[in-house]
PDB file of C-alpha atoms in Angstrom:
ATOM      1  CA  SER A   1      96.724  94.966 120.540  1.00 46.00           C
ATOM      2  CA  GLN A   2      97.134  98.701 121.091  1.00 51.00           C
ATOM      3  CA  GLN A   3     100.577 100.166 120.456  1.00 60.00           C
ATOM      4  CA  GLY A   4      99.790 103.614 121.756  1.00 67.00           C
ATOM      5  CA  GLU A   5      97.935 104.413 124.947  1.00 82.00           C
ATOM      6  CA  GLU A   6      96.664 107.908 125.617  1.00 85.00           C
ATOM      7  CA  ASP A   7      96.441 109.502 129.005  1.00 86.00           C
ATOM      8  CA  PRO A   8      94.159 110.785 130.395  1.00 92.00           C
ATOM      9  CA  GLN A   9      91.185 108.927 128.953  1.00 91.00           C
ATOM     10  CA  ALA A  10      89.041 112.025 129.434  1.00 94.00           C
ATOM     11  CA  LEU A  11      89.823 115.679 130.058  1.00 96.00           C
ATOM     12  CA  SER A  12      87.484 118.588 130.814  1.00 96.00           C
ATOM     13  CA  ILE A  13      88.780 122.164 130.750  1.00 96.00           C
ATOM     14  CA  GLN A  14      87.507 125.715 130.462  1.00 97.00           C
ATOM     15  CA  GLU A  15      87.739 127.602 127.211  1.00 97.00           C
ATOM     16  CA  GLY A  16      91.026 129.487 127.055  1.00 97.00           C
ATOM     17  CA  GLU A  17      92.948 126.938 129.105  1.00 97.00           C
ATOM     18  CA  ASN A  18      95.644 124.682 127.719  1.00 97.00           C
ATOM     19  CA  ALA A  19      95.027 120.957 127.205  1.00 97.00           C
ATOM     20  CA  THR A  20      97.782 118.364 127.387  1.00 97.00           C
ATOM     21  CA  MET A  21      97.382 114.763 126.284  1.00 96.00           C
ATOM     22  CA  ASN A  22     100.002 112.068 126.506  1.00 96.00           C
ATOM     23  CA  CYS A  23     100.695 108.978 124.446  1.00 95.00           C
ATOM     24  CA  SER A  24     102.924 106.062 125.392  1.00 94.00           C
ATOM     25  CA  TYR A  25     103.970 103.259 123.083  1.00 91.00           C
ATOM     26  CA  LYS A  26     105.801  99.994 123.446  1.00 89.00           C
ATOM     27  CA  THR A  27     108.093  99.336 120.490  1.00 86.00           C
ATOM     28  CA  SER A  28     110.487 101.462 118.479  1.00 86.00           C
ATOM     29  CA  ILE A  29     108.883 103.679 115.852  1.00 86.00           C
ATOM     30  CA  ASN A  30     109.794 105.699 112.797  1.00 86.00           C
ATOM     31  CA  ASN A  31     106.966 108.211 113.048  1.00 89.00           C
ATOM     32  CA  LEU A  32     104.138 109.192 115.384  1.00 92.00           C
ATOM     33  CA  GLN A  33     100.951 110.919 114.274  1.00 94.00           C
ATOM     34  CA  TRP A  34      98.130 112.660 116.097  1.00 96.00           C
ATOM     35  CA  TYR A  35      94.542 112.684 114.882  1.00 96.00           C
ATOM     36  CA  ARG A  36      91.311 114.373 115.986  1.00 97.00           C
ATOM     37  CA  GLN A  37      87.851 112.838 115.754  1.00 96.00           C
ATOM     38  CA  ASN A  38      84.730 114.916 116.159  1.00 96.00           C
ATOM     39  CA  SER A  39      81.601 113.089 117.268  1.00 93.00           C
ATOM     40  CA  GLY A  40      80.128 111.021 114.463  1.00 91.00           C
ATOM     41  CA  ARG A  41      82.899 111.865 112.006  1.00 94.00           C
ATOM     42  CA  GLY A  42      86.063 110.312 110.655  1.00 94.00           C
ATOM     43  CA  LEU A  43      89.555 111.045 111.931  1.00 96.00           C
ATOM     44  CA  VAL A  44      91.391 114.139 110.810  1.00 97.00           C
ATOM     45  CA  HIS A  45      95.178 114.229 110.689  1.00 96.00           C
ATOM     46  CA  LEU A  46      96.751 116.913 112.896  1.00 97.00           C
ATOM     47  CA  ILE A  47     100.494 116.461 112.902  1.00 96.00           C
ATOM     48  CA  LEU A  48     103.249 113.946 112.160  1.00 93.00           C
ATOM     49  CA  ILE A  49     106.525 113.856 114.072  1.00 94.00           C
ATOM     50  CA  ARG A  50     109.471 111.730 113.010  1.00 91.00           C
ATOM     51  CA  SER A  51     111.592 109.738 115.423  1.00 91.00           C
ATOM     52  CA  ASN A  52     114.549 112.091 114.945  1.00 93.00           C
ATOM     53  CA  GLU A  53     112.457 115.140 115.871  1.00 96.00           C
ATOM     54  CA  ARG A  54     111.817 116.280 119.435  1.00 97.00           C
ATOM     55  CA  GLU A  55     109.197 118.964 118.966  1.00 97.00           C
ATOM     56  CA  LYS A  56     106.868 120.185 116.272  1.00 97.00           C
ATOM     57  CA  HIS A  57     104.367 123.045 116.083  1.00 96.00           C
ATOM     58  CA  SER A  58     101.269 123.642 114.004  1.00 95.00           C
ATOM     59  CA  GLY A  59      99.189 126.678 114.893  1.00 96.00           C
ATOM     60  CA  ARG A  60      97.958 126.186 118.475  1.00 97.00           C
ATOM     61  CA  LEU A  61      99.275 122.620 118.555  1.00 98.00           C
ATOM     62  CA  ARG A  62     102.604 121.552 119.967  1.00 98.00           C
ATOM     63  CA  VAL A  63     103.765 117.951 119.850  1.00 98.00           C
ATOM     64  CA  THR A  64     106.785 116.570 121.645  1.00 98.00           C
ATOM     65  CA  LEU A  65     108.405 113.173 121.250  1.00 97.00           C
ATOM     66  CA  ASP A  66     110.734 111.446 123.707  1.00 96.00           C
ATOM     67  CA  THR A  67     111.928 108.231 122.124  1.00 94.00           C
ATOM     68  CA  SER A  68     113.936 107.260 125.214  1.00 95.00           C
ATOM     69  CA  LYS A  69     110.722 107.218 127.245  1.00 95.00           C
ATOM     70  CA  LYS A  70     108.603 106.002 124.318  1.00 94.00           C
ATOM     71  CA  SER A  71     106.160 108.817 124.843  1.00 95.00           C
ATOM     72  CA  SER A  72     104.657 111.824 123.104  1.00 96.00           C
ATOM     73  CA  SER A  73     102.506 114.709 124.223  1.00 97.00           C
ATOM     74  CA  LEU A  74     100.020 116.924 122.411  1.00 98.00           C
ATOM     75  CA  LEU A  75      99.485 120.421 123.781  1.00 98.00           C
ATOM     76  CA  ILE A  76      96.562 122.540 122.593  1.00 98.00           C
ATOM     77  CA  THR A  77      96.987 126.134 123.706  1.00 97.00           C
ATOM     78  CA  ALA A  78      94.171 128.637 124.304  1.00 97.00           C
ATOM     79  CA  SER A  79      91.525 125.955 123.790  1.00 97.00           C
ATOM     80  CA  ARG A  80      88.179 126.683 122.162  1.00 97.00           C
ATOM     81  CA  ALA A  81      84.824 124.947 122.387  1.00 96.00           C
ATOM     82  CA  ALA A  82      85.426 123.741 118.828  1.00 96.00           C
ATOM     83  CA  ASP A  83      88.417 121.731 120.081  1.00 97.00           C
ATOM     84  CA  THR A  84      85.980 119.368 121.827  1.00 98.00           C
ATOM     85  CA  ALA A  85      86.758 115.994 120.267  1.00 97.00           C
ATOM     86  CA  SER A  86      88.624 112.738 120.799  1.00 95.00           C
ATOM     87  CA  TYR A  87      92.344 112.769 120.127  1.00 96.00           C
ATOM     88  CA  PHE A  88      94.316 109.714 119.051  1.00 95.00           C
ATOM     89  CA  CYS A  89      97.973 108.994 118.639  1.00 94.00           C
ATOM     90  CA  ALA A  90      99.096 106.500 116.015  1.00 92.00           C
ATOM     91  CA  THR A  91     102.459 104.887 115.479  1.00 91.00           C
ATOM     92  CA  ASP A  92     104.049 102.878 112.734  1.00 84.00           C
ATOM     93  CA  ARG A  93     106.165  99.894 113.558  1.00 68.00           C
ATOM     94  CA  ASP A  94     109.250  98.541 111.836  1.00 58.00           C
ATOM     95  CA  SER A  95     108.672 100.344 108.547  1.00 53.00           C
ATOM     96  CA  SER A  96     105.395  98.560 107.971  1.00 63.00           C
ATOM     97  CA  TYR A  97     102.343  99.823 106.158  1.00 62.00           C
ATOM     98  CA  LYS A  98     100.323  99.574 109.342  1.00 77.00           C
ATOM     99  CA  LEU A  99      99.393 102.384 111.706  1.00 85.00           C
ATOM    100  CA  ILE A 100      98.523 101.350 115.254  1.00 88.00           C
ATOM    101  CA  PHE A 101      96.074 103.652 117.046  1.00 90.00           C
ATOM    102  CA  GLY A 102      95.686 104.250 120.746  1.00 90.00           C
ATOM    103  CA  SER A 103      92.332 104.304 122.507  1.00 90.00           C
ATOM    104  CA  GLY A 104      92.147 108.093 122.589  1.00 93.00           C
ATOM    105  CA  THR A 105      91.619 111.021 124.937  1.00 95.00           C
ATOM    106  CA  ARG A 106      88.151 112.591 125.021  1.00 95.00           C
ATOM    107  CA  LEU A 107      88.528 116.353 125.413  1.00 97.00           C
ATOM    108  CA  LEU A 108      85.641 118.558 126.502  1.00 97.00           C
ATOM    109  CA  VAL A 109      86.174 122.317 126.338  1.00 97.00           C
ATOM    110  CA  ARG A 110      83.494 124.132 128.308  1.00 96.00           C
ATOM    111  CA  PRO A 111      82.436 127.568 127.025  1.00 92.00           C
TER     112      PRO A 111
ATOM    113  CA  ASN B   1      86.696 118.062  97.312  1.00 62.00           C
ATOM    114  CA  ALA B   2      85.011 114.799  98.282  1.00 76.00           C
ATOM    115  CA  GLY B   3      88.143 113.115  99.687  1.00 94.00           C
ATOM    116  CA  VAL B   4      87.142 109.656 100.925  1.00 97.00           C
ATOM    117  CA  THR B   5      83.526 108.642 100.389  1.00 97.00           C
ATOM    118  CA  GLN B   6      81.927 105.677 102.141  1.00 97.00           C
ATOM    119  CA  THR B   7      78.565 104.085 101.397  1.00 97.00           C
ATOM    120  CA  PRO B   8      76.250 103.355 103.013  1.00 97.00           C
ATOM    121  CA  LYS B   9      76.389 105.565 106.108  1.00 96.00           C
ATOM    122  CA  PHE B  10      74.125 103.294 108.155  1.00 96.00           C
ATOM    123  CA  GLN B  11      73.101  99.657 107.804  1.00 96.00           C
ATOM    124  CA  VAL B  12      71.245  97.100 109.883  1.00 97.00           C
ATOM    125  CA  LEU B  13      71.722  93.428 109.071  1.00 96.00           C
ATOM    126  CA  LYS B  14      70.481  90.155 110.430  1.00 97.00           C
ATOM    127  CA  THR B  15      72.950  87.502 111.564  1.00 97.00           C
ATOM    128  CA  GLY B  16      74.125  85.480 108.581  1.00 97.00           C
ATOM    129  CA  GLN B  17      73.390  88.129 105.956  1.00 97.00           C
ATOM    130  CA  SER B  18      76.139  89.411 103.706  1.00 96.00           C
ATOM    131  CA  MET B  19      76.946  92.903 102.547  1.00 96.00           C
ATOM    132  CA  THR B  20      79.647  94.984 100.941  1.00 97.00           C
ATOM    133  CA  LEU B  21      80.850  98.334 102.227  1.00 98.00           C
ATOM    134  CA  GLN B  22      82.054 100.659  99.503  1.00 97.00           C
ATOM    135  CA  CYS B  23      84.875 103.178  99.647  1.00 98.00           C
ATOM    136  CA  ALA B  24      86.210 105.533  97.004  1.00 97.00           C
ATOM    137  CA  GLN B  25      88.902 108.227  97.136  1.00 97.00           C
ATOM    138  CA  ASP B  26      89.578 111.012  94.657  1.00 95.00           C
ATOM    139  CA  MET B  27      93.059 112.040  95.852  1.00 93.00           C
ATOM    140  CA  ASN B  28      95.001 109.633  93.594  1.00 92.00           C
ATOM    141  CA  HIS B  29      96.348 107.856  96.670  1.00 92.00           C
ATOM    142  CA  ASN B  30      98.149 104.550  96.342  1.00 90.00           C
ATOM    143  CA  SER B  31      97.270 103.048  99.717  1.00 91.00           C
ATOM    144  CA  MET B  32      93.850 102.341 101.203  1.00 93.00           C
ATOM    145  CA  TYR B  33      92.725 100.882 104.520  1.00 95.00           C
ATOM    146  CA  TRP B  34      89.716  99.489 106.347  1.00 97.00           C
ATOM    147  CA  TYR B  35      89.377  99.937 110.116  1.00 97.00           C
ATOM    148  CA  ARG B  36      86.746  99.174 112.677  1.00 97.00           C
ATOM    149  CA  GLN B  37      86.094 101.268 115.772  1.00 96.00           C
ATOM    150  CA  ASP B  38      84.289  99.849 118.766  1.00 93.00           C
ATOM    151  CA  PRO B  39      82.932 102.036 121.603  1.00 84.00           C
ATOM    152  CA  GLY B  40      85.635 103.670 123.690  1.00 77.00           C
ATOM    153  CA  MET B  41      88.411 102.207 121.598  1.00 78.00           C
ATOM    154  CA  GLY B  42      90.787 103.311 118.942  1.00 83.00           C
ATOM    155  CA  LEU B  43      90.783 102.022 115.401  1.00 92.00           C
ATOM    156  CA  ARG B  44      91.829  98.490 114.567  1.00 93.00           C
ATOM    157  CA  LEU B  45      93.087  97.669 111.094  1.00 93.00           C
ATOM    158  CA  ILE B  46      91.098  95.005 109.247  1.00 95.00           C
ATOM    159  CA  TYR B  47      92.765  94.958 105.819  1.00 95.00           C
ATOM    160  CA  TYR B  48      94.872  97.296 103.786  1.00 92.00           C
ATOM    161  CA  SER B  49      96.022  97.731 100.224  1.00 92.00           C
ATOM    162  CA  ALA B  50      99.477  99.232  99.874  1.00 87.00           C
ATOM    163  CA  SER B  51      98.977  99.736  96.146  1.00 86.00           C
ATOM    164  CA  GLU B  52      96.559  98.805  93.390  1.00 88.00           C
ATOM    165  CA  GLY B  53      96.529  95.041  92.945  1.00 88.00           C
ATOM    166  CA  THR B  54      97.711  94.144  96.444  1.00 91.00           C
ATOM    167  CA  THR B  55      95.865  93.488  99.686  1.00 94.00           C
ATOM    168  CA  ASP B  56      97.094  92.345 103.086  1.00 92.00           C
ATOM    169  CA  LYS B  57      95.615  91.363 106.419  1.00 93.00           C
ATOM    170  CA  GLY B  58      95.637  93.741 109.312  1.00 90.00           C
ATOM    171  CA  GLU B  59      95.058  93.118 112.982  1.00 89.00           C
ATOM    172  CA  VAL B  60      91.484  91.751 112.842  1.00 94.00           C
ATOM    173  CA  PRO B  61      90.815  90.211 109.388  1.00 96.00           C
ATOM    174  CA  ASN B  62      88.679  87.216 110.371  1.00 96.00           C
ATOM    175  CA  GLY B  63      85.172  87.332 108.918  1.00 96.00           C
ATOM    176  CA  TYR B  64      86.040  89.919 106.258  1.00 97.00           C
ATOM    177  CA  ASN B  65      87.239  90.011 102.671  1.00 97.00           C
ATOM    178  CA  VAL B  66      88.392  92.959 100.582  1.00 97.00           C
ATOM    179  CA  SER B  67      88.738  93.901  96.938  1.00 97.00           C
ATOM    180  CA  ARG B  68      90.883  96.662  95.528  1.00 96.00           C
ATOM    181  CA  LEU B  69      88.760  97.243  92.451  1.00 89.00           C
ATOM    182  CA  ASN B  70      91.005  99.942  90.977  1.00 94.00           C
ATOM    183  CA  LYS B  71      93.158 102.750  92.311  1.00 94.00           C
ATOM    184  CA  ARG B  72      90.118 104.691  93.545  1.00 96.00           C
ATOM    185  CA  GLU B  73      87.986 101.970  95.112  1.00 97.00           C
ATOM    186  CA  PHE B  74      88.465  99.529  97.981  1.00 97.00           C
ATOM    187  CA  SER B  75      85.516  97.460  99.203  1.00 98.00           C
ATOM    188  CA  LEU B  76      85.005  95.438 102.383  1.00 98.00           C
ATOM    189  CA  ARG B  77      82.733  92.398 102.394  1.00 98.00           C
ATOM    190  CA  LEU B  78      81.107  90.593 105.276  1.00 96.00           C
ATOM    191  CA  GLU B  79      80.157  87.143 103.966  1.00 93.00           C
ATOM    192  CA  SER B  80      78.117  85.992 106.959  1.00 96.00           C
ATOM    193  CA  ALA B  81      77.535  88.809 109.429  1.00 95.00           C
ATOM    194  CA  ALA B  82      77.815  88.126 113.157  1.00 97.00           C
ATOM    195  CA  PRO B  83      76.751  90.338 116.112  1.00 96.00           C
ATOM    196  CA  SER B  84      80.445  90.731 117.039  1.00 95.00           C
ATOM    197  CA  GLN B  85      80.888  92.658 113.797  1.00 97.00           C
ATOM    198  CA  THR B  86      78.591  95.437 114.988  1.00 97.00           C
ATOM    199  CA  SER B  87      80.864  98.451 114.785  1.00 97.00           C
ATOM    200  CA  VAL B  88      81.677 101.648 112.957  1.00 97.00           C
ATOM    201  CA  TYR B  89      83.780 100.986 109.869  1.00 98.00           C
ATOM    202  CA  PHE B  90      86.183 103.567 108.497  1.00 98.00           C
ATOM    203  CA  CYS B  91      87.960 103.643 105.188  1.00 98.00           C
ATOM    204  CA  ALA B  92      91.134 105.669 104.779  1.00 96.00           C
ATOM    205  CA  SER B  93      93.697 106.425 102.112  1.00 94.00           C
ATOM    206  CA  SER B  94      97.225 107.757 102.012  1.00 91.00           C
ATOM    207  CA  GLY B  95      99.860 108.692  99.458  1.00 84.00           C
ATOM    208  CA  GLY B  96     102.648 106.448  98.301  1.00 64.00           C
ATOM    209  CA  GLY B  97     105.407 105.102 100.483  1.00 59.00           C
ATOM    210  CA  GLU B  98     105.401 103.533 103.887  1.00 55.00           C
ATOM    211  CA  THR B  99     102.361 104.327 105.974  1.00 53.00           C
ATOM    212  CA  GLY B 100     104.149 105.953 108.856  1.00 56.00           C
ATOM    213  CA  ASN B 101     105.462 108.728 106.635  1.00 75.00           C
ATOM    214  CA  GLN B 102     102.078 109.741 105.310  1.00 84.00           C
ATOM    215  CA  PRO B 103      98.951 111.155 106.923  1.00 90.00           C
ATOM    216  CA  GLN B 104      95.823 109.114 106.372  1.00 92.00           C
ATOM    217  CA  HIS B 105      92.590 110.670 105.126  1.00 95.00           C
ATOM    218  CA  PHE B 106      89.398 109.163 106.508  1.00 96.00           C
ATOM    219  CA  GLY B 107      85.820 108.854 105.390  1.00 97.00           C
ATOM    220  CA  ASP B 108      82.995 109.540 107.821  1.00 96.00           C
ATOM    221  CA  GLY B 109      82.300 105.889 108.482  1.00 97.00           C
ATOM    222  CA  THR B 110      79.601 103.268 108.061  1.00 97.00           C
ATOM    223  CA  ARG B 111      77.627 102.479 111.196  1.00 97.00           C
ATOM    224  CA  LEU B 112      76.770  98.791 111.021  1.00 97.00           C
ATOM    225  CA  SER B 113      74.446  96.960 113.415  1.00 97.00           C
ATOM    226  CA  ILE B 114      73.976  93.208 113.249  1.00 97.00           C
ATOM    227  CA  LEU B 115      70.993  91.754 115.037  1.00 95.00           C
TER     228      LEU B 115
END
């Protein structure tokens, strides 16, 4: 079963625009992580946000977390063609060793 | 830095054949994981090893076995391959402590087709 569900499933934008992806989850969490996957490659960790944090920044990335709504968003500002990839959220659950991944958002940044 | 290395990168098997997927990490991580990724889906956890000497089932363990050979290596074995096991398999590792607190580092996957 999927804990996190990303929305939209696919997103196409022009280079220079901002891209926003959302993640919803079902049960309480301790941490939420975002990953990027380029075509044919493994996942790369982008950012981790803890349940007591509301917002976190890393370069052109901004992640927000709303635990009351059980949702998170990933904002990529001033997108580049190199940002074309699939983006996944992943949550832990009840202090377990397991990460549960969503089904991802496929982002296409057109030059 | 190699990070997480998976072998082989591609494999085609016939139904009923067996094979072992290899994974090694050079980051001195305690925890290692095996996932499968099917088209259009996220990753599903097959097995994990929280530390050397321990292994536990994940979400979809049926049809698989694992061995944590040492701190560096974690292998995944298909004893009798079935077409439903056609997938891309990813190995990952993370530092000590509970998974949610640590980023996971992934290999580039093994693309497995079972005919």
